[in-house]
Coordinates of C-alpha atoms (C1' of nucleotides) in Angstrom, one line a residue:
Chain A
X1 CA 70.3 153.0 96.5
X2 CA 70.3 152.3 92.5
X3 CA 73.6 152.6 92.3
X4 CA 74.5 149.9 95.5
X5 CA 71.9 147.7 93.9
X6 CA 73.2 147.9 90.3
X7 CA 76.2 146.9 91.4
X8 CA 75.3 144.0 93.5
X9 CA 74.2 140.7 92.4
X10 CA 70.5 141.7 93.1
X11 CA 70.3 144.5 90.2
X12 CA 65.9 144.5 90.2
X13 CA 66.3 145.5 93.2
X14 CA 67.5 148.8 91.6
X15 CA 65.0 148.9 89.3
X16 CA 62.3 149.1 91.5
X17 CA 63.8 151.9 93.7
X18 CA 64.2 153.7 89.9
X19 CA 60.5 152.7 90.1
X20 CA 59.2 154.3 92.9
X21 CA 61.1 157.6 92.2
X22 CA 59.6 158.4 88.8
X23 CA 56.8 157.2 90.7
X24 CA 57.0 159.2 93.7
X25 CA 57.9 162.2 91.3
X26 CA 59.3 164.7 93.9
X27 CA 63.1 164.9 92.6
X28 CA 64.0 164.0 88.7
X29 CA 66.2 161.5 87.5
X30 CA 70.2 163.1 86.2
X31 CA 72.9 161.6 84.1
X32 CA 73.9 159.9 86.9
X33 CA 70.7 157.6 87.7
X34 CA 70.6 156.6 84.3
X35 CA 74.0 155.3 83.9
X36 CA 73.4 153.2 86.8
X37 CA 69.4 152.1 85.5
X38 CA 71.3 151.2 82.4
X39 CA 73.5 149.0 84.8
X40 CA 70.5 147.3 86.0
X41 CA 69.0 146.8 82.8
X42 CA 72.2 144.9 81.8
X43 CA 72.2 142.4 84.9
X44 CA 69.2 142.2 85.3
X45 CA 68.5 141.2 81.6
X46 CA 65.6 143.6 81.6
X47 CA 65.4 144.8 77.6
X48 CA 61.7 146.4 78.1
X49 CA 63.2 148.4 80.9
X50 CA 65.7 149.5 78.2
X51 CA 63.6 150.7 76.0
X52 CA 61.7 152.5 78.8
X53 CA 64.9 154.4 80.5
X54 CA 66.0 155.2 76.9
X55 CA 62.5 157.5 76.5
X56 CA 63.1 159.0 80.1
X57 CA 66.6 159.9 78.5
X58 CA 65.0 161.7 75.9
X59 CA 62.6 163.3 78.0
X60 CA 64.7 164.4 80.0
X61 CA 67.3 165.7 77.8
X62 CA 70.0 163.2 77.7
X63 CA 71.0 162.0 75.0
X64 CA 73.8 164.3 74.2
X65 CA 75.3 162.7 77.2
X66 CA 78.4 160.3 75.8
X67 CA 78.1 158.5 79.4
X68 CA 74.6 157.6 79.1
X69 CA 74.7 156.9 75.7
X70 CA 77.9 154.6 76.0
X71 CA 75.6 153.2 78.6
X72 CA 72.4 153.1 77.0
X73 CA 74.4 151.2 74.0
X74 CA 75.9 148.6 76.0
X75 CA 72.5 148.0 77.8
X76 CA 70.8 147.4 74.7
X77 CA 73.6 144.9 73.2
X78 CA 73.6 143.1 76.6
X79 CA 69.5 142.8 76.3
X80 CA 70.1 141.0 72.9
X81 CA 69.1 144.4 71.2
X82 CA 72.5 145.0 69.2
X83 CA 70.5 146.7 66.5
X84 CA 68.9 149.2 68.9
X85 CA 72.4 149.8 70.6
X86 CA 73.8 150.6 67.0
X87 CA 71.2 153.0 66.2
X88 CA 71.9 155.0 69.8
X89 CA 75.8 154.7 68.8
X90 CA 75.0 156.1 65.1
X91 CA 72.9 159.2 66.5
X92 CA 75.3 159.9 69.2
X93 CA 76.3 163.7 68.6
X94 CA 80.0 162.9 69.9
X95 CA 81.6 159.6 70.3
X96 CA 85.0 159.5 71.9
X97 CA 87.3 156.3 72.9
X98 CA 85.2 154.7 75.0
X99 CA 82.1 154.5 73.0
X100 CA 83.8 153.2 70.1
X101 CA 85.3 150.6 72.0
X102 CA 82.1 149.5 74.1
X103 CA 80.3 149.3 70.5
X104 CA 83.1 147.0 69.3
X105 CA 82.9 145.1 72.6
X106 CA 79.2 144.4 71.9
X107 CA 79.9 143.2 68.3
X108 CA 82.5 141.1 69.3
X109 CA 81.1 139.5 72.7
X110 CA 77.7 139.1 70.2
X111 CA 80.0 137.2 68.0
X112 CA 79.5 139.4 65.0
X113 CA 82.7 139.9 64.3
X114 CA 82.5 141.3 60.6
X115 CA 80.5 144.2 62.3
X116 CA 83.1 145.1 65.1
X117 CA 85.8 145.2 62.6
X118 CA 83.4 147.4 60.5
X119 CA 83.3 149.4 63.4
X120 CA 87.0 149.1 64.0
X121 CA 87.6 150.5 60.0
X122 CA 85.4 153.3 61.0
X123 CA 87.1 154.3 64.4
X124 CA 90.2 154.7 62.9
X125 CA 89.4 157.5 60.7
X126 CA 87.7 159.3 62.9
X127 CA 91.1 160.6 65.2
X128 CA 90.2 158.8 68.0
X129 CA 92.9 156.4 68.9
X130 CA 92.8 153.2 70.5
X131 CA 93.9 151.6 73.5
X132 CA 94.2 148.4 75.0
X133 CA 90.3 147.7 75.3
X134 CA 89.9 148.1 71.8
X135 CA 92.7 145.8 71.3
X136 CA 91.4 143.6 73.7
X137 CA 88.4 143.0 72.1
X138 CA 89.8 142.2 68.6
X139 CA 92.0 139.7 69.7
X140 CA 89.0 138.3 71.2
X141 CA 87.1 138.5 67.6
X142 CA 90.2 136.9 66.1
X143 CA 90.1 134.0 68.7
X144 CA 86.9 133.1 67.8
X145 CA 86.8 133.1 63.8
X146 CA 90.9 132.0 63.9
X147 CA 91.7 134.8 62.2
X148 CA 95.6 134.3 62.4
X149 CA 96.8 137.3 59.7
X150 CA 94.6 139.8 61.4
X151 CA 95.3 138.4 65.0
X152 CA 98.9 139.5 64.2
X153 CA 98.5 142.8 62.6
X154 CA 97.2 143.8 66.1
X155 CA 100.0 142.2 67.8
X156 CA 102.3 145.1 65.9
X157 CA 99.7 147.7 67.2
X158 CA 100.3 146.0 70.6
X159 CA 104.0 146.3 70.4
X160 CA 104.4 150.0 68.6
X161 CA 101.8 151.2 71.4
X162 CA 103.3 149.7 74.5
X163 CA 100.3 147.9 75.5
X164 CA 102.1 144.7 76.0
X165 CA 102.1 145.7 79.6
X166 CA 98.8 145.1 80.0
X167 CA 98.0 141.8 81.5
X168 CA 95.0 141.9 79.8
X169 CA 96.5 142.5 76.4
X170 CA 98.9 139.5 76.9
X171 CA 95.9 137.1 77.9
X172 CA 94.0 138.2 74.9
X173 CA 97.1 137.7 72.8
X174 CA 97.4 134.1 74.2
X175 CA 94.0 132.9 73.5
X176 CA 94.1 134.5 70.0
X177 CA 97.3 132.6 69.0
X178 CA 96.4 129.6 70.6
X179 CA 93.1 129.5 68.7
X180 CA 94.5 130.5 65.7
X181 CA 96.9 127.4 66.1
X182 CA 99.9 129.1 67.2
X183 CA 101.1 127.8 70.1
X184 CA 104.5 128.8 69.6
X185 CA 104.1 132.6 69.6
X186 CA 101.4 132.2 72.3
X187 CA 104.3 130.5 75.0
X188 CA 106.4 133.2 73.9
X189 CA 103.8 136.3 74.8
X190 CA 103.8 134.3 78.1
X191 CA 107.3 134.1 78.3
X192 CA 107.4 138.0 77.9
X193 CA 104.7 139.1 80.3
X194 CA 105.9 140.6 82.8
X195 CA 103.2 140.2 85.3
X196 CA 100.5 137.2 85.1
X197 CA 97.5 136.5 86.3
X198 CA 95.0 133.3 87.1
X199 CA 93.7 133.8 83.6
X200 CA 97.0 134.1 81.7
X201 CA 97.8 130.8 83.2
X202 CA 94.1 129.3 82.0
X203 CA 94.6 130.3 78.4
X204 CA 97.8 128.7 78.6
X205 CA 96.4 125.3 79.9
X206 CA 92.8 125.9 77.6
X207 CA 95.1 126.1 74.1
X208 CA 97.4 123.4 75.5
X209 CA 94.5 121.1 76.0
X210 CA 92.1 121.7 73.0
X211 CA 95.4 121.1 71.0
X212 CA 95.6 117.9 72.2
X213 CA 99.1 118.3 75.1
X214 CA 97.5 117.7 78.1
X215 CA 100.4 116.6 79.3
X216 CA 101.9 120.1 78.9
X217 CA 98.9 121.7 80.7
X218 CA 99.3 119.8 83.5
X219 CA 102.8 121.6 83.7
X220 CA 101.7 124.8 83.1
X221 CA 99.3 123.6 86.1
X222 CA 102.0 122.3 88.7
X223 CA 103.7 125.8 87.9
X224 CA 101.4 128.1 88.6
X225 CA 101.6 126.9 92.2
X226 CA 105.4 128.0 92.1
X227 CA 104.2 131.9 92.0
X228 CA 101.9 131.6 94.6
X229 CA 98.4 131.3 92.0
X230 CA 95.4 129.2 92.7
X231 CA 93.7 127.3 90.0
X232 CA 89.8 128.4 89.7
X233 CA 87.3 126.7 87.2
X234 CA 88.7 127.7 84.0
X235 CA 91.5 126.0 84.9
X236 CA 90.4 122.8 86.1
X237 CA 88.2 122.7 82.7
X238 CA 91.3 123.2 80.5
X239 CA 93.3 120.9 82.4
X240 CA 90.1 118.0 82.2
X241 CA 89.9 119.2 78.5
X242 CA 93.4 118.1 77.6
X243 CA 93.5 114.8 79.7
X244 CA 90.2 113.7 77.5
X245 CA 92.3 114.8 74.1
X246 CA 94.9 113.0 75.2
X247 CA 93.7 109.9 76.2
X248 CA 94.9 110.4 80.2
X249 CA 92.0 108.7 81.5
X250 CA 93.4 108.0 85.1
X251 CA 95.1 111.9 85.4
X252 CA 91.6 113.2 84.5
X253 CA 89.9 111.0 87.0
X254 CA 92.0 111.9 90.2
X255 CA 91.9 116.3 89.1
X256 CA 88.3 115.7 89.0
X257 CA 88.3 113.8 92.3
X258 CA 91.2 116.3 93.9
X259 CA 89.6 119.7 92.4
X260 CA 86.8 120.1 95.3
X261 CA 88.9 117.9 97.8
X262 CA 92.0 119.7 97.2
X263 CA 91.8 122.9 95.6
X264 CA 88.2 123.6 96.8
X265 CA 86.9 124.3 93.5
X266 CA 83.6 122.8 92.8
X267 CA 83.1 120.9 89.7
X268 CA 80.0 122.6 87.7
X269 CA 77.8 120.9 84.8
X270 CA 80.8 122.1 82.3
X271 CA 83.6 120.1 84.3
X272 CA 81.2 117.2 84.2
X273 CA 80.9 117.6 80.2
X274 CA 84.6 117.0 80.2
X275 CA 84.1 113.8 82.4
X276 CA 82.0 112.4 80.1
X277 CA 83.9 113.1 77.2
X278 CA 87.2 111.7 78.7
X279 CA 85.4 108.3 79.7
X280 CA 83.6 108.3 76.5
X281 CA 86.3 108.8 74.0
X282 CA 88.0 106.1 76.0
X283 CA 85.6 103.6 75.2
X284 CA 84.6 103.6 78.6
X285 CA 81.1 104.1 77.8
X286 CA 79.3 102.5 81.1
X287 CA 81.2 104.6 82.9
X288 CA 80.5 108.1 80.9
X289 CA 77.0 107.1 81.7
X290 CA 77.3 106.9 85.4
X291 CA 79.0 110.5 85.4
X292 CA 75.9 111.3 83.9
X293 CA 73.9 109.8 86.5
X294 CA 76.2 110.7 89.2
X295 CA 75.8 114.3 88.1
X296 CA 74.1 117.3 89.6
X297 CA 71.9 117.7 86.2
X298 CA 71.2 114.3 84.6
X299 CA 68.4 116.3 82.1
X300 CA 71.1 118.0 81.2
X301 CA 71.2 117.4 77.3
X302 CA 74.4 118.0 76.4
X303 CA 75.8 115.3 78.8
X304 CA 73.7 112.9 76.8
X305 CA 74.9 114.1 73.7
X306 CA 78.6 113.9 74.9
X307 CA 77.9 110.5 75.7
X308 CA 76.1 109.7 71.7
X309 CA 79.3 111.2 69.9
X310 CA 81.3 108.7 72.1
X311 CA 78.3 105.4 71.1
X312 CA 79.6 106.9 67.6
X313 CA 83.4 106.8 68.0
X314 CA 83.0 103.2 69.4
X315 CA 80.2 101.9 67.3
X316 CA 77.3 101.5 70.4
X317 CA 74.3 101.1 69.0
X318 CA 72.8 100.2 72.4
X319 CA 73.7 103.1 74.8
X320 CA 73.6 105.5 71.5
X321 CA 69.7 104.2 71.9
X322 CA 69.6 104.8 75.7
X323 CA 71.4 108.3 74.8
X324 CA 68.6 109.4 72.2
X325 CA 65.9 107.9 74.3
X326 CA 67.2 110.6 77.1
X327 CA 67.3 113.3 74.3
X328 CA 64.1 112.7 73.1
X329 CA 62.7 112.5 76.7
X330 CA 63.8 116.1 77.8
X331 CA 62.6 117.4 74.4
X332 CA 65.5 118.2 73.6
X333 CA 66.5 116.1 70.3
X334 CA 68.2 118.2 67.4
X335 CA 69.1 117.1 64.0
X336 CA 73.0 116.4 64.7
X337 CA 71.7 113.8 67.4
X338 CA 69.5 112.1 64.8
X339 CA 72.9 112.5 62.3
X340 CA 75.0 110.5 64.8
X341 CA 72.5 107.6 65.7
X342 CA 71.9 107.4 61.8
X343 CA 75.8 106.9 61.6
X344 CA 75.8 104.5 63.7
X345 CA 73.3 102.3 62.5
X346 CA 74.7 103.1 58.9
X347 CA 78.0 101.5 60.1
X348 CA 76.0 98.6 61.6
X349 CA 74.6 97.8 58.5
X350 CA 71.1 98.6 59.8
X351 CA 69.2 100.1 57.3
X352 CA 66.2 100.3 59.2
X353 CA 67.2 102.6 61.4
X354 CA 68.7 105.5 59.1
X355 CA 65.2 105.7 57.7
X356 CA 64.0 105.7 60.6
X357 CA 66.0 108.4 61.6
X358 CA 65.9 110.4 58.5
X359 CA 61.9 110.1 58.9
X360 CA 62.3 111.7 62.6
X361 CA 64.3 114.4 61.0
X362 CA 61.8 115.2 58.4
X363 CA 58.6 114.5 60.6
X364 CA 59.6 116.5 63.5
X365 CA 61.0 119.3 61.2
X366 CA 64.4 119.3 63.4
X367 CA 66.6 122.0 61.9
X368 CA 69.9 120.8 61.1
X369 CA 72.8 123.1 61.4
X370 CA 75.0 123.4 58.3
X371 CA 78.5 122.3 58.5
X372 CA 80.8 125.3 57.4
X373 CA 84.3 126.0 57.2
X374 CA 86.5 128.8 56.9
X375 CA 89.9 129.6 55.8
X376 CA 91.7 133.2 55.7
X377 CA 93.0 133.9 52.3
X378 CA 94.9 136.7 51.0
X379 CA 93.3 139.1 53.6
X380 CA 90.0 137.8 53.6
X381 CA 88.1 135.1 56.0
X382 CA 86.4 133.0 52.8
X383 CA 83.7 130.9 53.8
X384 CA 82.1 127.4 52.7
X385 CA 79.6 125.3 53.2
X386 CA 78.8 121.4 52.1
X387 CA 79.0 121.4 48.0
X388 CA 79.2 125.0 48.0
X389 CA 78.8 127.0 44.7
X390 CA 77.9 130.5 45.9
X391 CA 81.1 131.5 45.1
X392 CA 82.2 133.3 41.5
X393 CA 85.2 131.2 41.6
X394 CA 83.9 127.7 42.1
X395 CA 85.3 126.9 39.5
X396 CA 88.7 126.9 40.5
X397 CA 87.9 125.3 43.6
X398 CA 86.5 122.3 42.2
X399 CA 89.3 122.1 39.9
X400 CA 91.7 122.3 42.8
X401 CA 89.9 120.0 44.3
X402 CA 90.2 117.2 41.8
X403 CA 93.4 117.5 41.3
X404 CA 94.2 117.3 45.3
X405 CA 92.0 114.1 45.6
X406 CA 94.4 112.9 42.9
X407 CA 96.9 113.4 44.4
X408 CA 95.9 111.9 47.7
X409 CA 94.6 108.5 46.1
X410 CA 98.3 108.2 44.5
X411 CA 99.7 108.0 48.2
X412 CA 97.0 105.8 49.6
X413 CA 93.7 108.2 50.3
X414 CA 90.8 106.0 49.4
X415 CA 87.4 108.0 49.3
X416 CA 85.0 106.5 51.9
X417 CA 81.8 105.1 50.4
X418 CA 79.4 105.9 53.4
X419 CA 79.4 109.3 52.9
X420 CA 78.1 109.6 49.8
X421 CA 75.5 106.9 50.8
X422 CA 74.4 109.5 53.7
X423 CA 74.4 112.8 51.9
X424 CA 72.4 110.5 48.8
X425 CA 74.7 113.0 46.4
X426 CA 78.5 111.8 44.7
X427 CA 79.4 115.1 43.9
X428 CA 78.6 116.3 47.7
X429 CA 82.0 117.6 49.7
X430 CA 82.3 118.3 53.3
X431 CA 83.0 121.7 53.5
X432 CA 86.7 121.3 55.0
X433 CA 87.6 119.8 51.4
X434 CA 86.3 122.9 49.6
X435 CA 88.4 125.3 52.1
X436 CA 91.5 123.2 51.8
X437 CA 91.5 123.1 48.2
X438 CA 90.7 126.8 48.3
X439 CA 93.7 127.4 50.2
X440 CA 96.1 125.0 48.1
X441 CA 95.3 127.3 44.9
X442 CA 95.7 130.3 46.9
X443 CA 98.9 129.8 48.8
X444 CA 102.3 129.4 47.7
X445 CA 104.2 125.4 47.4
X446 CA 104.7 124.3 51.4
X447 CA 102.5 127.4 53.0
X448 CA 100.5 126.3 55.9
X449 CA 96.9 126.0 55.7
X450 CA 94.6 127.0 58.8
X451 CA 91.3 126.1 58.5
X452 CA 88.5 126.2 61.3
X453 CA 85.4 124.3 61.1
X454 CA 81.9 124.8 63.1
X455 CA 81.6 121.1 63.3
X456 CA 83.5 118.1 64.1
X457 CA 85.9 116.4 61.5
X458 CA 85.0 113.5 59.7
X459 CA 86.6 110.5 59.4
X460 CA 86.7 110.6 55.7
X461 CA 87.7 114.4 55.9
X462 CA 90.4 113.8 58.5
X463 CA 91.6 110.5 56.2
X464 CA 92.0 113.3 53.4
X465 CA 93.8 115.8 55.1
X466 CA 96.3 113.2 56.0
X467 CA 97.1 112.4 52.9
X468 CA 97.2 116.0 51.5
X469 CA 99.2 117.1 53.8
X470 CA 102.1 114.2 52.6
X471 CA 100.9 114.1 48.9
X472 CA 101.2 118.1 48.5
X473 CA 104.1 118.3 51.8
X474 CA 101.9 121.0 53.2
X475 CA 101.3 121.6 56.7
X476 CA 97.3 121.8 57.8
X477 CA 95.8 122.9 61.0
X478 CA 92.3 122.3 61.5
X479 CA 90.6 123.9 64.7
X480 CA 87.1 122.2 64.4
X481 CA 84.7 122.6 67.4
X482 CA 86.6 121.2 70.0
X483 CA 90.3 120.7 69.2
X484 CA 93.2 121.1 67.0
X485 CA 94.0 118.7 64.3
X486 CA 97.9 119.5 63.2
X487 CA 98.7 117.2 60.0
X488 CA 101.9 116.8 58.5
X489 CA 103.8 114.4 56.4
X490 CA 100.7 112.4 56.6
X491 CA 100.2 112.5 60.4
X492 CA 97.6 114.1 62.6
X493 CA 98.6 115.5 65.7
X494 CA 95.5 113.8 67.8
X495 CA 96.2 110.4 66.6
X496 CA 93.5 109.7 64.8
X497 CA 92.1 109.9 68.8
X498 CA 89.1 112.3 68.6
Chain B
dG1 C1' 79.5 162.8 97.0
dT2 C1' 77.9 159.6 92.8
dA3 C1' 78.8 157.8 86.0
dG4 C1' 80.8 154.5 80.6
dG5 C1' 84.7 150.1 77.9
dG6 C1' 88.6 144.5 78.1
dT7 C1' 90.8 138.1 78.5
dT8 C1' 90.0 132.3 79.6
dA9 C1' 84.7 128.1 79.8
dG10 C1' 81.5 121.1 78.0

DNA sequence: GTAGGGTTAG
């Protein structure tokens, strides 16, 4: 009975049959009942429960058991207890392949991806191998911090192992080197697999569209069809994703319409994200705001914030009101909101309201997230935020950096006023400008530069990169949280559409 | 007779 529940989309259900056996008390629990507990614990997001089957483990004299412990780790991880999982992994008596690969897992799905690759360092002195999971999940790790270098160190491990037969192997592979702004290698892992599933075909339309060729995706799309595949969300969100990059306002507005109609998938609060975004980046602002409207979840936040980075794009000061006013009435207002709507007053000229919105920011003691971005160097993922001096060689950087501004004014880059206005300090640079200039002293002449940003670009940082990337003939690719930026020879790839 | 790990998402 635990087990059928633990597996099913009821997984209490288990626990409270775990329940009334300890509390009936006429049989114990064995290896087996806990692995399955653990199970529940995991679905059920029930840490507490954890906690509790983890004594009963002890008690009952399981925890040299590399199952249950494997188990009892993941459990933990799942509950947000990845410090508690860590500790079980550390005491384990014996670890073999599988826990060192669930424990990596955990890390990466966590996103702490310095730990799993601590983790990584440590499983491969310890004469356990690896396998495609473990791969799997440092591709994944990669992905996410667009950790290009290491992202193809595993792709040798993948080739002198023979795990490119692995179909999830080649997705992982895809997703890493399209998020690590490679789309060129990734079409060619899909060119080599030799079998393919619905999700090798979504992280082939996904990196298509946050790179800004929705026009490609929608290939990719019309060919899946050919082997017999049928599109599911995923695939519907890359495919919306790359129509809003790309400007394809009337493509994105009959997939939306055909998806349910058509392909019987229905659109969920994420596809409507995308709906918003693609009206709103078109200027079609009115319109963004009946999506909202129109959708399932108008208290949705995010849909309202969608809809202020668009009043931002296009200078609304009136529906960036009616957006905040939303925000503020489902309590749900965060600094970046306040941010935007102070832009855009700033670029209305209306001082009133960026104090007024700098006093919200300070009165309501809204957090603001920093801006940071990274760029891998030499072996190493460096790291910087806004006027950043933490590091020992700042020096250089801002050296470097002088001399690339420079350079950029001499082919046209004029430094934009407003941001030193906002940030109230001249010597303040966006965090992009630090990595870049990083990079420029770090790399040879004409190396690409891959930088990824938790943010969006600025207009004064994408202006800058433009000009770097003709003043210094360098080519830069900027993931920042949505898309790709490509610039070369003074050209960005989304024309100067984001 | 029953047990552990992996990819894509506004």
């Amino acid at each position: 009975m635990i087990r059928a529940f633990s597996l099913s989309s009821f997984p209490l259900e288990a626990l409270h049959y775990y329940n009334a056996m300890m509390f009936q008390g006429q049989c114990s629990p064995d290896n087996h009942t806990f692995s399955f507990v653990l199970k529940a614990c995991e679905k059920a997001k029930a840490g507490e429960k954890c906690g509790e089957a983890h004594g009963s483990i002890i008690r009952n004299g399981y925890v040299n058991d590399v199952i249950v412990c494997t188990n009892l780790v993941r459990s933990y991880a799942g509950n947000g207890l990845i410090q508690m999982g860590k500790k079980v992994f550390d005491e384990m008596c014996q670890r073999d392949l599988v826990s060192w690969n669930a424990m990596i897992s955990c890390y990466s799905q966590a996103g702490l991806h310095d730990e799993a690759l601590k983790v990584y360092n440590l499983m491969r002195s310890s004469n356990v191998g690896l396998d495609e999971f473990t791969v799997v999940s440092l591709l994944s790790s990669c992905a996410d911090v667009g950790a290009l270098n290491f992202g193809v160190e595993i792709s040798k491990i993948v080739d002198d192992n023979g795990f490119m037969n692995n179909v999830f192997v080649g997705n992982a592979l895809i997703d890493m080197y399209t998020k690590c702004g490679n789309l060129d290698e990734a079409r060619w892992v899909f060119e080599r697999m030799r079998r393919r599933d619905v999700s090798t075909w979504n992280s082939m339309i996904v990196g298509l569209g946050v790179h800004g060729f929705g026009d490609e995706a929608v290939a990719y799309f019309r060919q899946m069809f050919t082997v017999g595949l049928r599109p599911n969300s995923v695939t519907f969100l890359g495919l919306l994703c790359g129509c809003s990059h790309q400007g394809l306002v009337e493509e994105g507005v009959e997939y939306f319409r055909t998806m349910r109609s058509k392909y019987y998938v229905e659109p969920n609060i994420k596809h409507y994200g995308c709906m918003v975004d693609l009206f709103g980046r078109a200027g079609k602002l009115e319109k963004a705001m009946e999506i909202i409207k129109s959708s399932p979840s108008a208290d949705d936040p995010i849909l309202w914030r969608t809809l202020l980075g668009a009043c931002k794009i296009h200078k609304s000061v009136e529906i960036g009101e009616v957006a905040m006013r939303n925000l503020e009435h489902l309590n749900a207002l965060s600094a970046g909101d306040c941010v935007l709507l102070a832009r855009i007053y700033a670029e209305a000229q209306d001082k009133h309201g960026v104090s007024k919105m700098r006093k919200l920011i300070k009165s309501q003691g809204i957090k603001t997230t920093p801006g940071w971005s990274w760029i891998e160097v030499e072996g190493n993922v460096r790291r910087f935020v806004v006027a950043d001096s933490s590091h020992t060689d700042s020096e250089e950087t801002n050296k470097k950096l002088k001399e690339i501004l420079h350079g950029a004014s001499l082919v046209g880059y004029v430094e934009e006023e407003s941001r030193e206005e906002w940030s109230g300090n001249p010597g303040c640079y966006h965090s992009e400008k630090l990595a870049i200039a990083f990079g420029m002293a770090r790399t040879p002449h004409g190396a690409t530069l891959r930088v990824v940003k938790n943010l969006r670009v600025c207009r004064d940082c994408h202006s800058f990169t433009k000009f770097v990337s003709k003043a210094f003939n360098r080519e830069i690719i900027v993931r920042d949280r949505v898309r790709f930026h490509h610039f070369k020879d003074g050209i960005c790839s989304c024309k100067d559409y984001w």
